[in-house]
PDB file of C-alpha atoms and ligand atoms in Angstrom:
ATOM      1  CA  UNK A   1       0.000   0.000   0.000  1.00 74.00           C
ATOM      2  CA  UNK A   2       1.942   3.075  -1.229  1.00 89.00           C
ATOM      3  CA  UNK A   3      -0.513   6.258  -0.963  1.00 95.00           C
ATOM      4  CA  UNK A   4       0.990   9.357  -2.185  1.00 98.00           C
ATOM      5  CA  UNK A   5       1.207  11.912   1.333  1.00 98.00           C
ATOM      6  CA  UNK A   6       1.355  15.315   0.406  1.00 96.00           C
ATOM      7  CA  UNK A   7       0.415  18.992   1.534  1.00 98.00           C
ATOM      8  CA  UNK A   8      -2.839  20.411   0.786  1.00 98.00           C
ATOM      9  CA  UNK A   9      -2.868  24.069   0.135  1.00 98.00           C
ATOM     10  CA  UNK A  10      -5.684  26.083   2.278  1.00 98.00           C
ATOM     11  CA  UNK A  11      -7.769  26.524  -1.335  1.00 98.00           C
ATOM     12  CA  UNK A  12      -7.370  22.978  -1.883  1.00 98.00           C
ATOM     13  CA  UNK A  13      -8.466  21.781   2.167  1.00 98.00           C
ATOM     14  CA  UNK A  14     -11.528  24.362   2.347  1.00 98.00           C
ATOM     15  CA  UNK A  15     -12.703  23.220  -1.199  1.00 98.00           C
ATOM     16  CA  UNK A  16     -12.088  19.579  -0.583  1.00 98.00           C
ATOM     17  CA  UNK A  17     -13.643  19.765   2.902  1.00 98.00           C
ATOM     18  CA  UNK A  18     -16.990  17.946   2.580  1.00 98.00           C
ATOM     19  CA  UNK A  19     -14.485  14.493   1.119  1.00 98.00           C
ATOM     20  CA  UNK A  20     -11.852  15.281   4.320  1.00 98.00           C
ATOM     21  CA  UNK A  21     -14.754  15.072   6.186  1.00 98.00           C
ATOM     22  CA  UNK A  22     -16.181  12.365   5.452  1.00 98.00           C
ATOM     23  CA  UNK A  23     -13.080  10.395   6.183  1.00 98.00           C
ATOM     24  CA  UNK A  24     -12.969  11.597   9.877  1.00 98.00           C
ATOM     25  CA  UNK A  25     -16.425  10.417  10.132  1.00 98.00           C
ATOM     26  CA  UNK A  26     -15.741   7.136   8.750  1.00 98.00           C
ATOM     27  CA  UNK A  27     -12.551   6.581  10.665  1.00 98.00           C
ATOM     28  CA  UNK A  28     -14.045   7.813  14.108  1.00 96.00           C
ATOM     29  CA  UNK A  29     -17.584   5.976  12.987  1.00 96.00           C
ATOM     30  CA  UNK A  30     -19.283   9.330  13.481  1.00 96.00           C
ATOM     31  CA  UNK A  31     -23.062   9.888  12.978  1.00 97.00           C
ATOM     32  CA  UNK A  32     -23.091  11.701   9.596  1.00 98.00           C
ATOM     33  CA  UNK A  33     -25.622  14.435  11.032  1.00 98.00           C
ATOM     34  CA  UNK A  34     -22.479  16.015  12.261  1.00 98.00           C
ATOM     35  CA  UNK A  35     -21.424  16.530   8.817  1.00 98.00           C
ATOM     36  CA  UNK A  36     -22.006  19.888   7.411  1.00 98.00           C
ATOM     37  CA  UNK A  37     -21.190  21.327  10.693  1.00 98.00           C
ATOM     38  CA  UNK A  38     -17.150  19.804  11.016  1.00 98.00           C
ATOM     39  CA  UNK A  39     -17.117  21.027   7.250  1.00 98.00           C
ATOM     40  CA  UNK A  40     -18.089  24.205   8.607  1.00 98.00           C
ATOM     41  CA  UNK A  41     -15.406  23.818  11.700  1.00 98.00           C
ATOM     42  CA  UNK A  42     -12.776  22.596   9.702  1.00 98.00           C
ATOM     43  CA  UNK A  43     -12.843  25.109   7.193  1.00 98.00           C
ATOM     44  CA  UNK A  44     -12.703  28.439   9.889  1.00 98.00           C
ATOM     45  CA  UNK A  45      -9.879  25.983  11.655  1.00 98.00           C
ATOM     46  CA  UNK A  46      -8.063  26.635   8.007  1.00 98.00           C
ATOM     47  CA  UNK A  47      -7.777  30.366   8.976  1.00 98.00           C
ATOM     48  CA  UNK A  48      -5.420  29.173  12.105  1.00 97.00           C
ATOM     49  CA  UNK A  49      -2.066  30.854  11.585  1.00 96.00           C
ATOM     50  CA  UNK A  50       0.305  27.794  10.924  1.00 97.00           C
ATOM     51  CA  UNK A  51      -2.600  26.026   9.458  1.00 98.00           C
ATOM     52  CA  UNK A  52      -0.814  22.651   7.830  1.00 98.00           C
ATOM     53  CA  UNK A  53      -2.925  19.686   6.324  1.00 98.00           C
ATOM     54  CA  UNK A  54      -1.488  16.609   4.492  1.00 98.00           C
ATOM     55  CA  UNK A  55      -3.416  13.846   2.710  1.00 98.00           C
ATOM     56  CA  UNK A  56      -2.855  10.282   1.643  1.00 98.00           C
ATOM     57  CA  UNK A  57      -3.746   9.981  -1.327  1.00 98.00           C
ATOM     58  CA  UNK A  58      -4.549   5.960  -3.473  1.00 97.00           C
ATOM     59  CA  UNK A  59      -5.367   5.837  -7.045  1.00 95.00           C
ATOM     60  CA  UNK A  60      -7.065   9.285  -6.582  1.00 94.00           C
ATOM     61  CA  UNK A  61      -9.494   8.241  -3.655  1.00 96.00           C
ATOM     62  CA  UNK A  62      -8.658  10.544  -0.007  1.00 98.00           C
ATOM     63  CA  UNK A  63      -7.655   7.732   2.515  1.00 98.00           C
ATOM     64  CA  UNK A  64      -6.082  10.059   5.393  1.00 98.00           C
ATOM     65  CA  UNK A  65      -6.045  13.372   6.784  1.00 98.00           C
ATOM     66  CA  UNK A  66      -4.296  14.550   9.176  1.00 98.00           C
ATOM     67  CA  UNK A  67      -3.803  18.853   9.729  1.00 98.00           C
ATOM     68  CA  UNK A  68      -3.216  21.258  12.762  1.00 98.00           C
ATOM     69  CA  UNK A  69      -2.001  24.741  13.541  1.00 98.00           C
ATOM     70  CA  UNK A  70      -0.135  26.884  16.019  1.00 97.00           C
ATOM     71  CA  UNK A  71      -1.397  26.908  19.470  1.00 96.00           C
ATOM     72  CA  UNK A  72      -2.677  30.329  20.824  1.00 94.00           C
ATOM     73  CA  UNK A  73      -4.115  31.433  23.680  1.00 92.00           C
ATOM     74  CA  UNK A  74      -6.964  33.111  21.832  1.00 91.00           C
ATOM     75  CA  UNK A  75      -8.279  28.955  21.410  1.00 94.00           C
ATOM     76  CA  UNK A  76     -10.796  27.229  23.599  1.00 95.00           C
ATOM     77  CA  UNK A  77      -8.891  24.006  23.382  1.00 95.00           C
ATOM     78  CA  UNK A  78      -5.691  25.934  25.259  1.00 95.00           C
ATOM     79  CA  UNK A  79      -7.877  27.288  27.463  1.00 94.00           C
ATOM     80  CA  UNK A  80      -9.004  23.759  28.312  1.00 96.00           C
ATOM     81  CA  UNK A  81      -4.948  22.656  28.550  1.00 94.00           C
ATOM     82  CA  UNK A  82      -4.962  25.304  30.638  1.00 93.00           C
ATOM     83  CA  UNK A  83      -7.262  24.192  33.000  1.00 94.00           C
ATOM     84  CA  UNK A  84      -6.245  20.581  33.243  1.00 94.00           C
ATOM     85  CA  UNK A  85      -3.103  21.666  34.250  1.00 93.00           C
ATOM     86  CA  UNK A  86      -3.872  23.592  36.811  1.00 92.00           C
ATOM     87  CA  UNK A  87      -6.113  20.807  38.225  1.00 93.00           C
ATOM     88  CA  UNK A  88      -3.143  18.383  38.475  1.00 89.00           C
ATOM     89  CA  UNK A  89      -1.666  21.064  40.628  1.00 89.00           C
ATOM     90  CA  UNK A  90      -0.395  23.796  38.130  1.00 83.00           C
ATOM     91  CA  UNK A  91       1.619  23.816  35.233  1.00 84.00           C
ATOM     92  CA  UNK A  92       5.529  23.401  35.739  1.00 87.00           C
ATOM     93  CA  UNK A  93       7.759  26.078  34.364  1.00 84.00           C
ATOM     94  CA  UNK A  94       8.549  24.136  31.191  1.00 86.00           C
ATOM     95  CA  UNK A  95       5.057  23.592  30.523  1.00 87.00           C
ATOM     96  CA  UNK A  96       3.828  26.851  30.759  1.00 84.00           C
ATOM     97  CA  UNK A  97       6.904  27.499  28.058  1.00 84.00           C
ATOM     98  CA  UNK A  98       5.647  25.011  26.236  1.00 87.00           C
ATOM     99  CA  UNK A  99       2.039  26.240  26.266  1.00 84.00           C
ATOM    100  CA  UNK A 100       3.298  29.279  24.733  1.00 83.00           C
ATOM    101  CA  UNK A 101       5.152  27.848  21.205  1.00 93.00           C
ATOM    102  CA  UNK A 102       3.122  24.482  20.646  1.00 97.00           C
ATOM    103  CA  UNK A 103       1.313  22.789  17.063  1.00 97.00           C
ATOM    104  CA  UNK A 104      -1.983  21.423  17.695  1.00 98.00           C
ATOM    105  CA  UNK A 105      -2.465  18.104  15.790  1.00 98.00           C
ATOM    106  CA  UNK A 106      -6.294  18.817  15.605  1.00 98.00           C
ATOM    107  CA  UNK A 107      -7.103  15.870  13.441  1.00 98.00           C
ATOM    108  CA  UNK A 108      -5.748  12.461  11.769  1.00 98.00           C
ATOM    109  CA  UNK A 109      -7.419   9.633  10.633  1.00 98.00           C
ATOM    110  CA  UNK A 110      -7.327   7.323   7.836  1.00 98.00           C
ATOM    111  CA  UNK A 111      -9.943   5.242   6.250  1.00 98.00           C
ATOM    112  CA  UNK A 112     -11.006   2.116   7.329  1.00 97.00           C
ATOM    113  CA  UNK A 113      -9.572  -0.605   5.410  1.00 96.00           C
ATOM    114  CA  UNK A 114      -6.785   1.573   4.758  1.00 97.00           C
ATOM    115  CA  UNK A 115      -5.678   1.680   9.059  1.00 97.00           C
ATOM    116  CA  UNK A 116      -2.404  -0.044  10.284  1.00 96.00           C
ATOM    117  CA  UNK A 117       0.022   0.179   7.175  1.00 96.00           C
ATOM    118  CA  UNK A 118       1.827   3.129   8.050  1.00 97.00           C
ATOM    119  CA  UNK A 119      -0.366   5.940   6.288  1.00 98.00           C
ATOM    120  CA  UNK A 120      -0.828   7.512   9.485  1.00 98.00           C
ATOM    121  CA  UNK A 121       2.475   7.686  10.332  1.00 97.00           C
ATOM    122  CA  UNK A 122       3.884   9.006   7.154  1.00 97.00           C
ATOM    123  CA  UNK A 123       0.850  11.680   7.254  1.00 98.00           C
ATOM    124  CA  UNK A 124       2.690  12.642  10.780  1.00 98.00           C
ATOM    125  CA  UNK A 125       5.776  13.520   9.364  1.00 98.00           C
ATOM    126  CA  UNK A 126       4.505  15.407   6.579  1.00 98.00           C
ATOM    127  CA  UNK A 127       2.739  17.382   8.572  1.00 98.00           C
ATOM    128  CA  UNK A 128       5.076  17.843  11.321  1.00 98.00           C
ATOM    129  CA  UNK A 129       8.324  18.058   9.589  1.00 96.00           C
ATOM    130  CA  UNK A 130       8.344  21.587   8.935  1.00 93.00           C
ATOM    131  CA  UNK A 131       6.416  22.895  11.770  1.00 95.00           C
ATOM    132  CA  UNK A 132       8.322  25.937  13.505  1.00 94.00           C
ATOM    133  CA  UNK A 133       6.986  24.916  16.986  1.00 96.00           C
ATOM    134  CA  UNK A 134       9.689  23.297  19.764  1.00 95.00           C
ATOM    135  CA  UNK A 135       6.411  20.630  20.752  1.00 96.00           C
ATOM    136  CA  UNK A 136       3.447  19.082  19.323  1.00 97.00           C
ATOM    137  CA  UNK A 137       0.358  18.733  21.398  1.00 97.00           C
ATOM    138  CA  UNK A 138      -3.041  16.232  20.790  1.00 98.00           C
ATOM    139  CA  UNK A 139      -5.375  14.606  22.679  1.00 98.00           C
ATOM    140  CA  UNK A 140      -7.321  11.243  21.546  1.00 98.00           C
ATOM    141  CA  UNK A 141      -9.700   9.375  23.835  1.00 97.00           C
ATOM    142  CA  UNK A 142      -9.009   6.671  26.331  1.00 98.00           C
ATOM    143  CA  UNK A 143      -9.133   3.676  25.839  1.00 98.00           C
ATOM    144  CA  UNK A 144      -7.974   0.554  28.248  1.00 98.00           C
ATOM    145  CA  UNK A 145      -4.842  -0.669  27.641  1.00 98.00           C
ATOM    146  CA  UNK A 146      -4.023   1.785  25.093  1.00 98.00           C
ATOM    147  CA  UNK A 147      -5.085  -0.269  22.611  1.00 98.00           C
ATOM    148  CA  UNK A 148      -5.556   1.262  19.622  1.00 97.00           C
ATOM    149  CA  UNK A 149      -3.544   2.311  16.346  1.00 97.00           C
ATOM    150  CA  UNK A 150      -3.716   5.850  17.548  1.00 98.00           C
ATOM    151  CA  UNK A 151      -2.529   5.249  20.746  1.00 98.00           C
ATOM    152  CA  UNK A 152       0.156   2.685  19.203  1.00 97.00           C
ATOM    153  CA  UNK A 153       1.224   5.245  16.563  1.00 98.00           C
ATOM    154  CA  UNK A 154       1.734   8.217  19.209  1.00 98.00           C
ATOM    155  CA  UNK A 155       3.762   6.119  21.082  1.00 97.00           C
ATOM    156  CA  UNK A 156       5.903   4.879  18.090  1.00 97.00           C
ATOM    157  CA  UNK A 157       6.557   8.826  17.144  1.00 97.00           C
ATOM    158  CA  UNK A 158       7.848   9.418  21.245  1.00 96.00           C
ATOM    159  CA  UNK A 159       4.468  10.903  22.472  1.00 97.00           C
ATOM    160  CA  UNK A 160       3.732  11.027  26.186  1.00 96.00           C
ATOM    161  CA  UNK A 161       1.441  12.090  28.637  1.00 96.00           C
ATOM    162  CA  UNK A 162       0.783  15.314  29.077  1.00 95.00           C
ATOM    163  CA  UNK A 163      -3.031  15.024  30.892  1.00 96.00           C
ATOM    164  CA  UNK A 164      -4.882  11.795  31.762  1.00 96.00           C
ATOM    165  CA  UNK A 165      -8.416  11.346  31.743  1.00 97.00           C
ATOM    166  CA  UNK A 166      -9.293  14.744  31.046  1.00 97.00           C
ATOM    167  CA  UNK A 167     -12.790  16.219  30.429  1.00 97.00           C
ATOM    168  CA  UNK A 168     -13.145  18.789  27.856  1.00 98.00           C
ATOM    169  CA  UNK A 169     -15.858  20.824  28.984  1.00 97.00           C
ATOM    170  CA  UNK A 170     -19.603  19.836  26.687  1.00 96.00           C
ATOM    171  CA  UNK A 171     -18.062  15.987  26.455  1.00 95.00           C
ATOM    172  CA  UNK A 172     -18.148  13.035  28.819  1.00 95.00           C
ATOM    173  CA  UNK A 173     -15.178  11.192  27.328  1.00 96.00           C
ATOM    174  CA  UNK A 174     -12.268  10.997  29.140  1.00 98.00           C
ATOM    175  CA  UNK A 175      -9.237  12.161  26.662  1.00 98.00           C
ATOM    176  CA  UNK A 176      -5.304  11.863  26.768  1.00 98.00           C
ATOM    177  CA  UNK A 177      -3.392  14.586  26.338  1.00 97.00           C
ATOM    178  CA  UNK A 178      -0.144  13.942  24.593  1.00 97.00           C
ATOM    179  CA  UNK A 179       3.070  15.800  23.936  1.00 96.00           C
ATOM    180  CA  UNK A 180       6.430  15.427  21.715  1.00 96.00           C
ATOM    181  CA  UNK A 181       9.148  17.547  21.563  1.00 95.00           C
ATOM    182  CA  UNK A 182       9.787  18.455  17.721  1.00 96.00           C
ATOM    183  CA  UNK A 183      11.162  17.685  15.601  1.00 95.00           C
ATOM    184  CA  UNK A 184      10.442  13.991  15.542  1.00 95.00           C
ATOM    185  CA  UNK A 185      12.864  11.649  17.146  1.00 86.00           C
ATOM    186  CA  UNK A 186      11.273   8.942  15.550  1.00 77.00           C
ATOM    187  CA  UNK A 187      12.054   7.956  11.800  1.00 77.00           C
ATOM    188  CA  UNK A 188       9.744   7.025   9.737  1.00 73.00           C
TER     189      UNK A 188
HETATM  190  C1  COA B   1      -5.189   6.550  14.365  1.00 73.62           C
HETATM  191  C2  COA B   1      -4.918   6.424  12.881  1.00 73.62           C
HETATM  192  C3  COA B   1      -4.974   7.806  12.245  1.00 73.62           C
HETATM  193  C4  COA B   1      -3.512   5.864  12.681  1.00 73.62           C
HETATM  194  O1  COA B   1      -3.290   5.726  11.285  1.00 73.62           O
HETATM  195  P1  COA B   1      -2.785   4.297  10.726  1.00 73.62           P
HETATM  196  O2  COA B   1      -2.446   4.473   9.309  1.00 73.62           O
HETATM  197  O3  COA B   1      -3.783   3.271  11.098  1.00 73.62           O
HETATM  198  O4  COA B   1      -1.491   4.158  11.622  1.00 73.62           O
HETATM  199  P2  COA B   1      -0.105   3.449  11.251  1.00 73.62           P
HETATM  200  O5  COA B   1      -0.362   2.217  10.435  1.00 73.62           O
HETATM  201  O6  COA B   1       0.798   4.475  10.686  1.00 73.62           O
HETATM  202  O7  COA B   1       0.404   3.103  12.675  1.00 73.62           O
HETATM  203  C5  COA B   1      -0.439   2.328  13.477  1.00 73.62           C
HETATM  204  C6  COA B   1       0.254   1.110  13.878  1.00 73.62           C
HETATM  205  O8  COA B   1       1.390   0.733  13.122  1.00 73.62           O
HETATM  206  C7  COA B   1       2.568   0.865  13.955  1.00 73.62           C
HETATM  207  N1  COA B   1       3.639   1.297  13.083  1.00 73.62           N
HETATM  208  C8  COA B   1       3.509   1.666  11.800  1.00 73.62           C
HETATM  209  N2  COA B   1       4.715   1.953  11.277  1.00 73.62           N
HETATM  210  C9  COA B   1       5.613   1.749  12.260  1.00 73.62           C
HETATM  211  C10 COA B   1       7.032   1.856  12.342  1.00 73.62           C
HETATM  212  N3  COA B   1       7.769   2.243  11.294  1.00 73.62           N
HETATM  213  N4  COA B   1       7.634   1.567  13.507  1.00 73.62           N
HETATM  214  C11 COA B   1       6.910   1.199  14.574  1.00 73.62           C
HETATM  215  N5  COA B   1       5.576   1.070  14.557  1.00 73.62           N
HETATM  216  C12 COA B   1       4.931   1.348  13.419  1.00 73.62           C
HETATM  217  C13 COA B   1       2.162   1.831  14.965  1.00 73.62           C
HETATM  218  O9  COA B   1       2.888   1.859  16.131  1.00 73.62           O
HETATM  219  C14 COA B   1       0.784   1.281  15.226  1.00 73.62           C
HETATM  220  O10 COA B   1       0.804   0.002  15.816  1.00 73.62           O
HETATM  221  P3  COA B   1      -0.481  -0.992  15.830  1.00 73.62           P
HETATM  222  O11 COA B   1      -0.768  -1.423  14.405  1.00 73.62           O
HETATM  223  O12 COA B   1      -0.012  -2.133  16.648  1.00 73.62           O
HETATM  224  O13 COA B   1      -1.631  -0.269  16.438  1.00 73.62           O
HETATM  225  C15 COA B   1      -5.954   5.487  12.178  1.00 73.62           C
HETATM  226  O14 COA B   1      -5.787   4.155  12.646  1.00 73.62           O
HETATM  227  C16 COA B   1      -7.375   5.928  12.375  1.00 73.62           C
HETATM  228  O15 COA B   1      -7.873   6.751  11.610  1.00 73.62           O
HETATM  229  N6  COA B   1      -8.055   5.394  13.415  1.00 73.62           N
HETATM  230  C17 COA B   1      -9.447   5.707  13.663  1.00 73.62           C
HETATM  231  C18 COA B   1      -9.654   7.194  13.941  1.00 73.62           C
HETATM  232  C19 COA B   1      -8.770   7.677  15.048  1.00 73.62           C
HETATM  233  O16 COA B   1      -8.635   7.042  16.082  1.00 73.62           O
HETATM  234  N7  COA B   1      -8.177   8.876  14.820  1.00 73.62           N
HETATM  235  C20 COA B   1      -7.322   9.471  15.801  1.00 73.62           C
HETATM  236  C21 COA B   1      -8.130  10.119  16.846  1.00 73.62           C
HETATM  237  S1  COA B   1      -7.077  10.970  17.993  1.00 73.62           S
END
């Protein structure tokens, strides 16, 4: 399986949004009702400054996407970093540095059918290899045991815990919070 992984300009994400889409709600299994409004999220999140998206691409069908942008202080989701940390008893001096110069990896996922030959991690590296942040910061939910190809491939790349079991305010899952320093340790 040999996709082609390659950066999508912010023209080419916002118009190709409604196909992007539609592999996040395939890969997370999503009710499709949510549809028109992650088109709608996704393409205001292509405003971000350091917006970066990559996609696998196979014989001209979108199999992966994975894209982010530069933390700020201006987003919700810091705010909610923000608060995490300070309920495991404040951040420590290197995180609050780090809270200040940090890429959010808001999204990757990858067809199903398509999952657990390497197209997310070569979508990682695309998207992170240029980034001008000194860390990378996502959060995917828990699961026991950590046993997932997300939680497998954020290992692989030198990810670790950041939060635990965290509550983003307006959802009941518990998340994991994870951090790398950049760039990646980890070779493809
Ligand atoms: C999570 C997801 C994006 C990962 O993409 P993927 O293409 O399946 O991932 P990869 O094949 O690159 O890596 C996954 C597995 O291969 C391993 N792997 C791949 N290449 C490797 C390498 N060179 N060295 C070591 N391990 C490697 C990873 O560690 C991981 O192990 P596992 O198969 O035992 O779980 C994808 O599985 C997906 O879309 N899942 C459903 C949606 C989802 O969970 N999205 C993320 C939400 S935060």
């Amino acid at each position: 399986m040999s996709p082609i992984i390659r950066k999508l300009s912010i023209p080419e994400f916002t118009i190709n949004a409604p196909v992007l889409v539609d592999v996040y709600i395939d890969a997370m299994n999503y009710d499709k009702a949510i549809r028109d409004t992650r088109i709608e999220v996704w393409r205001r999140n292509s405003q971000n400054p350091g917006f970066t998206a990559v996609a696998a691409v196979i014989d001209d069908q979108v199999v992966g996407i994975a894209y982010g942008f530069n933390g700020s202080p201006d987003h919700w989701w810091q705010h909610q970093l923000r608060r995490g940390l300070r309920q495991q008893g404040g951040p420590t001096e290197e995180e609050i540095h780090i809270i200040y110069d940090y890429f959010e990896v808001a999204e990757v996922h990858v067809q199903p059918g398509f999952q657990g030959h390497g197209i997310g991690r070569k979508m990682m590296h695309e998207l992170l290899k240029d980034a001008a942040s000194s860390h990378a910061i996502l959060s995917t939910p828990e699961i026991d045991e950590e046993a997932n190809h997300a939680f497998s491939l954020y290992r692989s790349l030198g990810f670790s815990d950041l939060l635990r079991d965290f509550r983003f305010d307006g959802d009941q899952r518990a998340f994991a919070v994870l951090i790398t320093p950049l760039p990646l340790q980890h070779s493809l």
